[in-house]
């Protein structure tokens, strides 16, 4: 039972397998059902941002 921790590493499986009988291969898992595609996010109406750059702002500093 002391070598149970080494079974998880792939390198030591070969040495442990020589002493223990071969483990039965688990049956293949059934393919998971693909989830339905998510609906596209609602498009927000394009609105001008409240903080416009200084170059596009009607109030230029220093003028």
mmCIF file of C-alpha atoms in Angstrom:
data_model
loop_
_atom_site.group_PDB
_atom_site.id
_atom_site.type_symbol
_atom_site.label_atom_id
_atom_site.label_comp_id
_atom_site.label_asym_id
_atom_site.label_seq_id
_atom_site.Cartn_x
_atom_site.Cartn_y
_atom_site.Cartn_z
ATOM 1 C CA UNK A 1 0.000 0.000 0.000
ATOM 2 C CA UNK A 2 2.987 2.269 0.377
ATOM 3 C CA UNK A 3 3.484 2.450 -3.381
ATOM 4 C CA UNK A 4 -0.039 3.610 -4.157
ATOM 5 C CA UNK A 5 1.171 7.172 -4.539
ATOM 6 C CA UNK A 6 3.578 6.184 -7.306
ATOM 7 C CA UNK A 7 0.858 4.580 -9.411
ATOM 8 C CA UNK A 8 -0.364 8.031 -10.447
ATOM 9 C CA UNK A 9 2.942 8.812 -12.177
ATOM 10 C CA UNK A 10 3.135 7.347 -15.664
ATOM 11 C CA UNK A 11 6.814 6.409 -15.325
ATOM 12 C CA UNK A 12 6.257 3.937 -12.482
ATOM 13 C CA UNK A 13 3.151 2.295 -13.893
ATOM 14 C CA UNK A 14 5.277 -0.120 -15.923
ATOM 15 C CA UNK A 15 7.138 -1.400 -12.864
ATOM 16 C CA UNK A 16 4.004 -1.725 -10.772
ATOM 17 C CA UNK A 17 2.151 -3.405 -13.611
ATOM 18 C CA UNK A 18 4.748 -6.187 -13.770
ATOM 19 C CA UNK A 19 3.852 -7.300 -10.242
ATOM 20 C CA UNK A 20 0.133 -6.625 -10.389
ATOM 21 C CA UNK A 21 -2.246 -8.136 -12.942
ATOM 22 C CA UNK A 22 -3.073 -5.758 -15.812
ATOM 23 C CA UNK A 23 -5.856 -3.404 -14.867
ATOM 24 C CA UNK A 24 -8.975 -3.722 -17.018
ATOM 25 C CA UNK A 25 -9.303 -0.775 -19.342
ATOM 26 C CA UNK A 26 -12.325 1.354 -18.419
ATOM 27 C CA UNK A 27 -15.052 1.494 -21.064
ATOM 28 C CA UNK A 28 -14.852 4.562 -23.301
ATOM 29 C CA UNK A 29 -16.951 7.409 -22.025
ATOM 30 C CA UNK A 30 -19.929 8.332 -24.195
ATOM 31 C CA UNK A 31 -19.479 11.586 -26.077
ATOM 32 C CA UNK A 32 -20.855 14.529 -24.146
ATOM 33 C CA UNK A 33 -23.833 16.217 -25.786
ATOM 34 C CA UNK A 34 -22.775 19.484 -27.326
ATOM 35 C CA UNK A 35 -24.510 22.409 -25.612
ATOM 36 C CA UNK A 36 -26.708 24.562 -27.837
ATOM 37 C CA UNK A 37 -24.952 27.633 -29.227
ATOM 38 C CA UNK A 38 -25.406 30.689 -27.069
ATOM 39 C CA UNK A 39 -27.497 33.466 -28.617
ATOM 40 C CA UNK A 40 -25.478 36.510 -29.706
ATOM 41 C CA UNK A 41 -25.324 39.280 -27.104
ATOM 42 C CA UNK A 42 -27.823 42.087 -27.659
ATOM 43 C CA UNK A 43 -26.254 44.904 -29.615
ATOM 44 C CA UNK A 44 -26.262 48.105 -27.619
ATOM 45 C CA UNK A 45 -27.207 51.256 -29.544
ATOM 46 C CA UNK A 46 -24.103 53.175 -30.506
ATOM 47 C CA UNK A 47 -24.066 56.319 -28.413
ATOM 48 C CA UNK A 48 -21.316 58.944 -28.276
ATOM 49 C CA UNK A 49 -19.130 58.463 -25.254
ATOM 50 C CA UNK A 50 -19.532 61.193 -22.631
ATOM 51 C CA UNK A 51 -15.766 61.680 -22.413
ATOM 52 C CA UNK A 52 -14.591 62.681 -25.877
ATOM 53 C CA UNK A 53 -10.919 63.188 -26.641
ATOM 54 C CA UNK A 54 -9.634 66.757 -26.480
ATOM 55 C CA UNK A 55 -9.079 66.814 -30.253
ATOM 56 C CA UNK A 56 -12.767 66.141 -30.926
ATOM 57 C CA UNK A 57 -14.092 68.205 -28.017
ATOM 58 C CA UNK A 58 -15.727 71.505 -29.064
ATOM 59 C CA UNK A 59 -14.061 73.197 -26.091
ATOM 60 C CA UNK A 60 -10.328 73.203 -26.814
ATOM 61 C CA UNK A 61 -8.122 74.199 -23.889
ATOM 62 C CA UNK A 62 -6.216 77.447 -24.375
ATOM 63 C CA UNK A 63 -8.588 78.822 -27.002
#
